[in-house]
DNA sequence: TTGAAAGCGCTAACAT
DNA sequence: ATGTTAGCGCTTTCAA
């Protein structure tokens, strides 16, 4: 692992100037074929690869896009196998971004921010890319605000209006409110339920709030006395907390809700486990729903009724937005996209179809 | 989006030298608190973030590791939902690498190589990272050989000895041969099958070859006349090809094998579909097995007996290897790791347990 | 078509 | 504790 070869080494070995070496890579046509051959040959022999750093520095652009995402790994998921199944948000967004980035000729730099980790994580990313996407609440607002003044940042799944200092960012979110509204409406309308308990989050989360609004709206419209706040707010949205929520809801005051409407799938899954242990049957005794549409939601029994979010697409949209900003004609105004979601009716709400996927194409009913 | 601020701007604004600005970020303690505050304040107001490029250039290290992987997306998987379920190899490796990289303070740069795409993809990655991992057969050998002479590269899942020009690379693979051997032995020994057909790949793939060796060894040991070559070699390992293979095997010469042993899960899944369409029952009429342990293998019905590869772990090991090479005391010799695999017995071979996962913890029998 | 030279923004001695 | 000063490896005018 000797010194890494540079343009100078290649230039010397092929008897040209460093400018020519550079040209061979940047605009091959501007160099005579014979010269090009010689340079390329020398480069090959030396194992030369242009330094992305130097290139970026000299040309002020890196050809790399970034993504900051929270370290979502659910500590409750100890089983490696479950871990596999629970393909996370971030994986899907990564997939979407990588694909789109590649289409546009960019590479993708990813970094997960561990809770309370070094704040400079963003900086680490921001300093190395032409633009980047941030999953909501991954990055300290102040820091993000400062950075985003100088280079394109798109916010994912987050609070568009929430923070006015960030309202100049492009933004992609999913129709949380509408999705939860549709799902709730399904419970009320199609299943005739009247007594629903919503389980949210202690911390303020724009997504969770929006979902709750959808829930409440559906209740209102059905003439159900909808609480102004969730029945329960948990400190984290993990399986363990979901289980705990199920406990609390059951041991309440004897009069158990007909449905537990969870703000995400992880909690709902935890609840299913807890309920099974307690001999409470789903959906016969109580209906359970989630939100997200993680793969695990389809694997559990009963399969979970939920709202699917198009996360891969979100990644793609994010990249398209960034590329647009980076291009000659960036939109003047900040762009805000709201991607549609779909209610997935499965067994946990009493829709029994598609419970046992047939060979190779486990299908679900989307409504 | 005005000019991006630099150390000079921050220095000027806070009335210090650029060296001090640099110190504030590199070794905060070497700067008086008051000064530090002023610098940080100025930086904040300016929206300053240290340029990763300049940093990398000056310090000759980027703090980034890379991964090149093939664009595995199976074109047969048109359904977005299946796509979700089929968490791919690459996703798992990315997960593993990202985690491990973060533990070591590195970020991760990922780039998929589209078949026949620009070869400079590797260069794009190689030029921006301190070291990187390459999934086998992603990158032209010559290019890789040259690059790997100058910086650490670890080969994933590939042909260790295959290419002598690459035998100086660190290398992580899974026990393909042993895994297929164990699985085959299970079929022969526990299920008493004697007539097995192995379905491989036309192209030479070290992994597939290794698996076939395991298959053959198990046959030999059981006194079964094992063909020197796979019963069938398909051009690609997709679901469509798996279905085609099933056809061919069924319509052979009337005497159908008792088991179809596929070189990967995708093909096996395709075969399951085809067999169902033809009214051939699995496992009653014919046993089907796969290899990989992709999530989809558990979702299909009958659930697929297969061999699970620890891909997340592979990603972690790769990073550990890279970090080791980058550290002060790199091992002298190239390191080669072989990760153990596990046979997963499910319904498609006649092991009926664990076919219907119970709530939240779909379990499988690992043997 | 090719070369010379001036940076790009930062780090790392070396001074002070 | 802070400032000065070379580079780091490349791109990019400007000349030739």
Coordinates of N, CA, C and O in Angstrom, one line a residue, chain A residues 118-281:
Chain A
X118 N -22.9 12.6 18.1 CA -22.2 13.9 17.8 C -23.1 14.7 16.8 O -23.5 14.1 15.8
X119 N -23.3 15.9 17.1 CA -24.1 16.7 16.2 C -23.4 16.9 14.9 O -24.0 17.2 13.9
X120 N -22.1 16.8 14.9 CA -21.4 17.0 13.7 C -21.6 16.0 12.6 O -21.1 16.1 11.6
X121 N -22.5 15.0 12.9 CA -22.8 14.1 11.9 C -23.3 14.7 10.7 O -22.8 14.4 9.6
X122 N -24.2 15.6 10.8 CA -24.7 16.4 9.7 C -23.6 17.0 8.9 O -23.5 17.0 7.7
X123 N -22.8 17.7 9.7 CA -21.7 18.4 9.1 C -20.8 17.4 8.3 O -20.4 17.7 7.1
X124 N -20.6 16.2 8.9 CA -19.8 15.2 8.2 C -20.4 15.0 6.8 O -19.7 14.8 5.8
X125 N -21.7 14.8 6.8 CA -22.4 14.6 5.5 C -22.4 15.8 4.7 O -22.0 15.9 3.5
X126 N -22.9 16.9 5.3 CA -23.1 18.1 4.5 C -21.8 18.6 3.8 O -21.8 19.1 2.7
X127 N -20.7 18.4 4.5 CA -19.4 18.8 3.9 C -18.9 18.0 2.8 O -18.0 18.4 2.1
X128 N -19.6 16.9 2.5 CA -19.1 16.0 1.5 C -20.0 15.8 0.3 O -19.7 15.0 -0.6
X129 N -21.1 16.5 0.3 CA -22.1 16.3 -0.7 C -22.6 17.6 -1.4 O -22.4 18.6 -0.9
X130 N -23.2 17.4 -2.5 CA -23.8 18.6 -3.2 C -25.1 19.0 -2.6 O -25.5 20.1 -2.8
X131 N -25.7 18.0 -2.0 CA -27.0 18.3 -1.4 C -27.5 17.0 -0.7 O -26.9 16.0 -0.9
X132 N -28.4 17.2 0.3 CA -28.8 16.0 1.0 C -30.2 16.0 1.5 O -30.8 17.1 1.6
X133 N -30.7 14.8 1.9 CA -32.0 14.7 2.4 C -31.8 14.4 3.9 O -30.9 13.7 4.3
X134 N -32.8 14.8 4.7 CA -32.8 14.6 6.1 C -34.1 14.0 6.5 O -35.1 14.6 6.3
X135 N -34.1 12.9 7.2 CA -35.3 12.4 7.8 C -35.6 13.3 9.0 O -34.8 13.6 9.8
X136 N -36.9 13.6 9.1 CA -37.3 14.5 10.1 C -36.8 14.2 11.5 O -36.6 13.0 11.9
X137 N -36.5 15.2 12.2 CA -36.0 15.1 13.6 C -34.8 14.3 13.7 O -34.5 13.6 14.8
X138 N -33.9 14.3 12.7 CA -32.7 13.6 12.8 C -31.6 14.6 13.2 O -30.6 14.2 13.8
X139 N -31.8 15.8 12.9 CA -30.8 16.8 13.0 C -31.3 18.0 13.7 O -32.4 18.5 13.6
X140 N -30.4 18.6 14.6 CA -30.8 19.8 15.3 C -31.2 20.9 14.4 O -30.5 21.1 13.4
X141 N -32.3 21.5 14.7 CA -32.9 22.5 13.8 C -31.9 23.6 13.4 O -31.7 24.0 12.3
X142 N -31.3 24.1 14.5 CA -30.4 25.3 14.2 C -29.3 24.9 13.2 O -29.1 25.7 12.3
X143 N -28.7 23.8 13.5 CA -27.6 23.4 12.6 C -28.1 23.3 11.1 O -27.5 23.7 10.2
X144 N -29.3 22.6 11.0 CA -29.8 22.4 9.7 C -30.2 23.7 9.0 O -30.0 23.9 7.8
X145 N -30.7 24.6 9.8 CA -31.1 25.9 9.3 C -29.9 26.6 8.7 O -29.9 27.0 7.5
X146 N -28.8 26.6 9.4 CA -27.6 27.2 8.9 C -27.1 26.6 7.7 O -26.8 27.3 6.6
X147 N -27.0 25.3 7.7 CA -26.4 24.6 6.6 C -27.3 24.8 5.3 O -26.8 25.0 4.2
X148 N -28.6 24.7 5.5 CA -29.5 24.7 4.4 C -29.5 26.0 3.7 O -30.1 26.1 2.6
X149 N -29.0 27.0 4.3 CA -28.9 28.3 3.6 C -28.0 28.2 2.4 O -28.0 29.0 1.5
X150 N -27.0 27.3 2.5 CA -25.9 27.3 1.5 C -26.0 26.2 0.5 O -25.4 26.2 -0.5
X151 N -26.7 25.2 0.9 CA -26.9 24.1 -0.1 C -28.2 23.4 0.0 O -28.8 23.4 1.1
X152 N -28.6 22.8 -1.1 CA -29.9 22.2 -1.1 C -30.1 21.1 0.0 O -29.3 20.2 0.1
X153 N -31.2 21.2 0.7 CA -31.6 20.2 1.6 C -33.0 19.8 1.4 O -33.8 20.7 1.2
X154 N -33.3 18.6 1.4 CA -34.8 18.3 1.4 C -35.1 17.5 2.7 O -34.4 16.6 3.1
X155 N -36.2 17.9 3.2 CA -36.7 17.3 4.4 C -37.7 16.2 4.1 O -38.6 16.3 3.3
X156 N -37.5 15.1 4.8 CA -38.3 13.9 4.6 C -39.3 13.6 5.7 O -38.9 13.6 6.9
X157 N -40.5 13.4 5.3 CA -41.5 12.9 6.3 C -41.8 13.8 7.4 O -42.3 13.4 8.5
X158 N -41.3 15.1 7.3 CA -41.3 15.9 8.5 C -42.4 17.0 8.6 O -43.4 17.0 7.9
X159 N -42.0 17.9 9.4 CA -42.9 19.0 9.7 C -42.6 20.1 8.7 O -41.7 20.9 8.9
X160 N -43.5 20.2 7.8 CA -43.3 21.3 6.8 C -43.4 22.6 7.5 O -42.4 23.4 7.6
X161 N -44.5 22.9 8.0 CA -44.7 24.3 8.5 C -44.2 24.4 9.9 O -43.9 25.5 10.4
X162 N -44.0 23.2 10.5 CA -43.7 23.2 12.0 C -42.7 24.3 12.4 O -42.9 25.1 13.2
X163 N -41.6 24.2 11.7 CA -40.5 25.1 12.1 C -40.3 26.2 11.0 O -39.8 25.9 10.0
X164 N -40.7 27.4 11.3 CA -40.7 28.4 10.3 C -39.3 28.7 9.8 O -39.1 29.1 8.7
X165 N -38.3 28.4 10.6 CA -36.9 28.7 10.2 C -36.5 27.7 9.1 O -35.4 27.8 8.5
X166 N -37.3 26.6 9.0 CA -36.9 25.6 8.0 C -37.9 25.6 6.8 O -37.8 24.7 6.0
X167 N -38.7 26.6 6.7 CA -39.7 26.6 5.7 C -39.2 26.9 4.3 O -39.9 27.0 3.3
X168 N -37.9 27.1 4.2 CA -37.3 27.3 2.8 C -36.8 26.0 2.2 O -36.4 26.0 1.1
X169 N -37.0 25.0 3.0 CA -36.5 23.7 2.5 C -37.5 23.0 1.6 O -38.7 23.1 1.8
X170 N -37.1 22.3 0.6 CA -38.0 21.4 -0.1 C -38.3 20.3 0.8 O -37.6 20.0 1.8
X171 N -39.4 19.6 0.5 CA -40.0 18.8 1.5 C -40.9 17.7 0.9 O -41.7 18.0 0.0
X172 N -40.7 16.5 1.4 CA -41.5 15.4 0.9 C -42.2 14.7 2.1 O -41.5 14.3 3.0
X173 N -43.5 14.6 2.0 CA -44.1 13.9 3.1 C -45.2 13.0 2.6 O -45.5 13.0 1.4
X174 N -45.8 12.2 3.4 CA -46.9 11.3 3.0 C -48.1 11.9 3.6 O -48.1 12.6 4.6
X175 N -49.2 11.5 3.0 CA -50.5 12.0 3.5 C -50.9 11.3 4.8 O -51.9 10.5 4.8
X176 N -50.3 11.6 5.9 CA -50.5 11.0 7.1 C -52.0 11.2 7.6 O -52.7 10.2 7.9
X177 N -52.4 12.4 7.5 CA -53.8 12.7 8.0 C -54.8 11.9 7.2 O -55.7 11.2 7.7
X178 N -54.7 12.1 5.9 CA -55.7 11.4 5.0 C -55.7 9.9 5.2 O -56.7 9.2 5.3
X179 N -54.5 9.3 5.4 CA -54.4 7.9 5.5 C -55.0 7.4 6.8 O -55.8 6.5 6.8
X180 N -54.7 8.1 7.9 CA -55.4 7.7 9.1 C -56.9 8.0 9.1 O -57.6 7.2 9.7
X181 N -57.2 9.0 8.4 CA -58.7 9.3 8.3 C -59.4 8.1 7.5 O -60.4 7.6 8.0
X182 N -58.8 7.7 6.4 CA -59.4 6.6 5.7 C -59.5 5.3 6.5 O -60.5 4.6 6.5
X183 N -58.4 5.0 7.2 CA -58.4 3.8 8.0 C -59.4 3.9 9.0 O -60.2 2.9 9.2
X184 N -59.5 5.0 9.7 CA -60.5 5.1 10.8 C -61.9 5.0 10.3 O -62.7 4.4 10.9
X185 N -62.1 5.7 9.2 CA -63.4 5.7 8.5 C -63.8 4.2 8.2 O -64.9 3.8 8.4
X186 N -62.8 3.5 7.8 CA -63.1 2.0 7.5 C -63.5 1.3 8.8 O -64.5 0.6 8.7
X187 N -62.9 1.6 9.9 CA -63.3 0.9 11.1 C -64.7 1.3 11.5 O -65.5 0.5 11.9
X188 N -64.9 2.6 11.4 CA -66.2 3.1 11.9 C -67.3 2.7 10.9 O -68.4 2.2 11.3
X189 N -67.1 3.0 9.7 CA -68.1 2.8 8.7 C -68.3 1.3 8.3 O -69.5 0.8 8.4
X190 N -67.3 0.6 8.0 CA -67.4 -0.7 7.5 C -67.6 -1.7 8.6 O -68.2 -2.7 8.5
X191 N -66.9 -1.5 9.7 CA -66.9 -2.4 10.8 C -67.9 -2.0 12.0 O -68.1 -2.7 12.9
X192 N -68.4 -0.8 11.8 CA -69.4 -0.3 12.8 C -68.8 -0.1 14.2 O -69.6 -0.1 15.2
X193 N -67.5 0.2 14.3 CA -67.0 0.4 15.6 C -67.3 1.9 16.1 O -67.3 2.8 15.3
X194 N -67.4 2.0 17.4 CA -67.7 3.4 17.9 C -66.7 3.8 19.0 O -66.6 5.0 19.3
X195 N -66.1 2.8 19.6 CA -65.3 3.1 20.7 C -63.8 2.9 20.4 O -63.3 1.7 20.5
X196 N -63.1 3.9 19.9 CA -61.8 3.7 19.4 C -60.8 4.4 20.3 O -61.0 5.5 20.8
X197 N -59.6 3.8 20.6 CA -58.6 4.4 21.4 C -57.4 4.6 20.5 O -56.8 3.7 19.9
X198 N -56.9 5.9 20.4 CA -55.7 6.2 19.6 C -54.5 6.2 20.5 O -54.5 6.8 21.6
X199 N -53.4 5.5 20.1 CA -52.2 5.5 20.9 C -51.1 6.2 20.1 O -50.7 5.8 19.0
X200 N -50.7 7.3 20.7 CA -49.7 8.2 20.0 C -48.4 8.2 20.8 O -48.0 7.3 21.4
X201 N -47.7 9.4 20.7 CA -46.4 9.5 21.2 C -46.3 10.7 22.1 O -47.0 11.7 21.9
X202 N -45.5 10.6 23.2 CA -45.4 11.7 24.1 C -44.8 12.9 23.4 O -45.3 14.0 23.4
X203 N -43.6 12.6 22.8 CA -42.9 13.7 22.1 C -43.8 14.3 21.0 O -44.6 13.5 20.4
X204 N -43.6 15.5 20.7 CA -44.4 16.0 19.6 C -43.8 15.5 18.3 O -42.6 15.8 18.0
X205 N -44.5 14.9 17.5 CA -44.1 14.4 16.2 C -45.1 14.9 15.2 O -46.3 14.5 15.3
X206 N -44.7 15.6 14.2 CA -45.7 16.2 13.2 C -46.4 15.0 12.6 O -47.6 15.1 12.3
X207 N -45.7 13.9 12.2 CA -46.4 12.8 11.6 C -47.4 12.2 12.5 O -48.6 12.0 12.0
X208 N -47.1 12.0 13.7 CA -48.0 11.4 14.6 C -49.2 12.3 14.8 O -50.4 11.9 14.9
X209 N -48.9 13.6 15.0 CA -50.0 14.6 15.2 C -51.0 14.6 14.0 O -52.2 14.6 14.1
X210 N -50.4 14.6 12.8 CA -51.2 14.6 11.6 C -52.1 13.3 11.6 O -53.3 13.4 11.2
X211 N -51.5 12.2 11.9 CA -52.3 11.0 11.9 C -53.5 11.1 12.9 O -54.6 10.7 12.6
X212 N -53.2 11.7 14.0 CA -54.2 11.8 15.0 C -55.3 12.7 14.5 O -56.5 12.5 14.7
X213 N -54.9 13.8 13.8 CA -56.0 14.7 13.3 C -56.9 13.9 12.3 O -58.1 14.1 12.3
X214 N -56.3 13.0 11.5 CA -57.1 12.2 10.6 C -58.0 11.3 11.4 O -59.2 11.2 11.0
X215 N -57.5 10.8 12.4 CA -58.3 9.9 13.3 C -59.5 10.7 13.9 O -60.7 10.3 13.8
X216 N -59.2 11.8 14.4 CA -60.2 12.6 15.0 C -61.3 13.1 14.0 O -62.5 13.1 14.3
X217 N -60.8 13.5 12.9 CA -61.8 13.9 11.8 C -62.8 12.8 11.5 O -64.0 13.1 11.4
X218 N -62.2 11.6 11.3 CA -63.1 10.5 11.0 C -64.1 10.3 12.1 O -65.3 10.0 11.9
X219 N -63.7 10.4 13.3 CA -64.6 10.2 14.5 C -65.7 11.3 14.5 O -66.9 11.0 14.5
X220 N -65.2 12.5 14.4 CA -66.2 13.6 14.3 C -67.3 13.4 13.3 O -68.4 13.4 13.6
X221 N -66.8 13.1 12.1 CA -67.8 12.9 11.0 C -68.8 11.8 11.3 O -69.9 11.8 10.8
X222 N -68.3 10.9 12.1 CA -69.2 9.7 12.4 C -70.1 10.0 13.6 O -70.8 9.2 14.1
X223 N -69.9 11.2 14.1 CA -70.7 11.6 15.3 C -70.2 10.9 16.6 O -70.9 10.8 17.5
X224 N -68.9 10.5 16.5 CA -68.4 9.9 17.7 C -67.7 10.9 18.6 O -67.0 11.8 18.0
X225 N -67.9 10.9 19.9 CA -67.2 11.8 20.7 C -65.7 11.5 20.7 O -65.3 10.6 21.3
X226 N -65.0 12.3 19.9 CA -63.6 12.0 19.8 C -62.8 12.9 20.8 O -63.0 14.1 20.9
X227 N -62.0 12.2 21.5 CA -61.2 13.0 22.4 C -60.3 14.0 21.7 O -60.0 13.8 20.5
X228 N -60.0 15.0 22.4 CA -59.1 16.0 21.8 C -57.7 15.6 21.7 O -56.9 16.1 21.0
X229 N -57.4 14.6 22.5 CA -56.0 14.0 22.5 C -56.0 12.5 22.5 O -57.1 11.9 22.7
X230 N -54.9 11.9 22.1 CA -54.9 10.5 22.0 C -55.2 9.9 23.4 O -55.0 10.5 24.4
X231 N -55.8 8.7 23.4 CA -56.1 8.0 24.6 C -54.9 7.7 25.4 O -54.9 7.7 26.6
X232 N -53.8 7.5 24.7 CA -52.5 7.2 25.3 C -51.4 7.8 24.5 O -51.4 7.8 23.3
X233 N -50.4 8.2 25.2 CA -49.2 8.7 24.5 C -48.0 7.9 25.1 O -47.7 8.0 26.3
X234 N -47.3 7.2 24.3 CA -46.1 6.4 24.8 C -44.8 7.2 24.6 O -44.7 8.0 23.7
X235 N -43.9 6.9 25.4 CA -42.6 7.6 25.3 C -41.8 7.2 24.0 O -41.0 8.0 23.4
X236 N -42.0 6.0 23.5 CA -41.3 5.6 22.3 C -42.3 4.7 21.5 O -43.2 4.1 22.0
X237 N -42.1 4.6 20.2 CA -43.0 3.8 19.4 C -42.4 2.4 19.1 O -42.4 2.0 17.9
X238 N -42.0 1.8 20.1 CA -41.5 0.4 19.9 C -42.5 -0.7 20.2 O -43.6 -0.4 20.7
X239 N -42.0 -1.9 20.0 CA -42.9 -3.0 20.3 C -43.2 -3.1 21.8 O -44.3 -3.3 22.2
X240 N -42.2 -2.9 22.5 CA -42.4 -3.0 24.0 C -43.4 -2.0 24.5 O -44.3 -2.3 25.3
X241 N -43.3 -0.8 24.0 CA -44.3 0.3 24.4 C -45.7 -0.1 23.9 O -46.7 0.2 24.5
X242 N -45.7 -0.7 22.7 CA -47.0 -1.1 22.2 C -47.7 -2.1 23.1 O -48.9 -2.1 23.4
X243 N -46.8 -3.0 23.6 CA -47.3 -4.1 24.5 C -47.9 -3.4 25.8 O -48.9 -3.7 26.3
X244 N -47.1 -2.5 26.2 CA -47.5 -1.8 27.5 C -48.8 -1.0 27.3 O -49.7 -1.1 28.1
X245 N -48.9 -0.4 26.1 CA -50.1 0.3 25.8 C -51.3 -0.6 25.8 O -52.4 -0.3 26.4
X246 N -51.1 -1.8 25.3 CA -52.2 -2.8 25.2 C -52.7 -3.1 26.7 O -53.8 -3.2 27.0
X247 N -51.7 -3.4 27.5 CA -52.0 -3.6 28.9 C -52.8 -2.5 29.5 O -53.9 -2.7 30.0
X248 N -52.3 -1.3 29.4 CA -53.0 -0.2 30.0 C -54.4 0.0 29.5 O -55.4 0.2 30.3
X249 N -54.6 -0.2 28.2 CA -55.9 -0.1 27.6 C -56.9 -1.2 28.1 O -58.1 -0.9 28.3
X250 N -56.3 -2.4 28.3 CA -57.1 -3.5 28.8 C -57.5 -3.3 30.2 O -58.7 -3.6 30.6
X251 N -56.5 -3.0 31.0 CA -56.8 -2.9 32.4 C -57.4 -1.6 32.9 O -57.4 -1.3 34.0
X252 N -57.8 -0.9 31.9 CA -58.4 0.5 32.1 C -59.5 0.4 33.2 O -59.2 0.0 34.4
X253 N -60.7 0.7 32.8 CA -61.8 0.7 33.8 C -62.8 -0.3 33.4 O -64.0 0.0 33.3
X254 N -62.3 -1.4 33.0 CA -63.3 -2.5 32.7 C -63.9 -2.4 31.3 O -64.2 -3.3 30.7
X255 N -64.1 -1.1 30.9 CA -64.7 -1.0 29.6 C -63.7 -0.7 28.5 O -63.3 0.4 28.2
X256 N -63.3 -1.8 27.9 CA -62.2 -1.7 26.9 C -62.7 -1.2 25.6 O -63.8 -1.5 25.2
X257 N -61.9 -0.4 25.0 CA -62.2 0.1 23.6 C -62.4 -1.1 22.6 O -61.9 -2.2 22.9
X258 N -63.2 -0.8 21.6 CA -63.4 -1.8 20.6 C -62.2 -1.9 19.6 O -62.0 -3.0 19.0
X259 N -61.4 -0.9 19.6 CA -60.3 -0.9 18.7 C -59.1 -0.1 19.2 O -59.3 1.0 19.9
X260 N -57.9 -0.6 19.0 CA -56.7 0.1 19.4 C -56.1 0.6 18.1 O -55.7 -0.2 17.2
X261 N -56.1 1.9 18.0 CA -55.5 2.5 16.7 C -54.1 3.0 17.1 O -54.0 4.1 17.7
X262 N -53.1 2.3 16.6 CA -51.7 2.7 16.9 C -51.2 3.6 15.9 O -51.5 3.6 14.7
X263 N -50.3 4.5 16.3 CA -49.7 5.5 15.4 C -48.6 4.9 14.5 O -48.2 5.5 13.6
X264 N -48.2 3.6 14.9 CA -47.3 3.0 13.9 C -47.4 1.4 14.0 O -48.0 0.9 15.0
X265 N -46.8 0.7 13.1 CA -46.9 -0.7 13.1 C -46.1 -1.4 14.2 O -46.6 -2.4 14.8
X266 N -45.0 -0.9 14.6 CA -44.2 -1.5 15.6 C -45.0 -1.6 16.9 O -45.0 -2.7 17.5
X267 N -45.6 -0.6 17.3 CA -46.4 -0.6 18.5 C -47.5 -1.6 18.3 O -47.8 -2.4 19.3
X268 N -48.2 -1.6 17.2 CA -49.3 -2.4 17.0 C -48.9 -3.9 17.1 O -49.6 -4.7 17.7
X269 N -47.7 -4.2 16.6 CA -47.2 -5.6 16.6 C -47.0 -6.0 18.1 O -47.3 -7.1 18.5
X270 N -46.4 -5.1 18.8 CA -46.1 -5.3 20.2 C -47.5 -5.6 20.9 O -47.6 -6.5 21.8
X271 N -48.5 -4.8 20.6 CA -49.8 -5.0 21.2 C -50.4 -6.4 20.9 O -50.9 -7.1 21.7
X272 N -50.2 -6.8 19.6 CA -50.7 -8.1 19.2 C -50.1 -9.2 20.1 O -50.8 -10.1 20.6
X273 N -48.8 -9.1 20.3 CA -48.2 -10.1 21.2 C -48.8 -10.1 22.6 O -49.1 -11.1 23.1
X274 N -48.9 -8.9 23.1 CA -49.3 -8.8 24.5 C -50.8 -9.3 24.6 O -51.1 -10.0 25.5
X275 N -51.6 -9.0 23.6 CA -53.0 -9.4 23.7 C -53.1 -10.9 23.6 O -53.9 -11.5 24.3
X276 N -52.3 -11.5 22.8 CA -52.3 -12.9 22.6 C -51.9 -13.6 24.0 O -52.6 -14.5 24.4
X277 N -50.9 -13.0 24.6 CA -50.5 -13.6 25.9 C -51.7 -13.5 26.9 O -51.8 -14.4 27.8
X278 N -52.5 -12.4 26.8 CA -53.5 -12.3 27.7 C -54.8 -12.9 27.3 O -55.9 -12.7 27.9
X279 N -54.8 -13.7 26.2 CA -55.9 -14.4 25.8 C -57.0 -13.5 25.2 O -58.2 -13.9 25.1
X280 N -56.6 -12.3 24.8 CA -57.6 -11.4 24.2 C -57.5 -11.6 22.6 O -56.4 -11.5 22.1
X281 N -58.6 -12.0 22.0 CA -58.5 -12.3 20.6 C -58.7 -11.1 19.7 O -59.5 -10.3 19.9

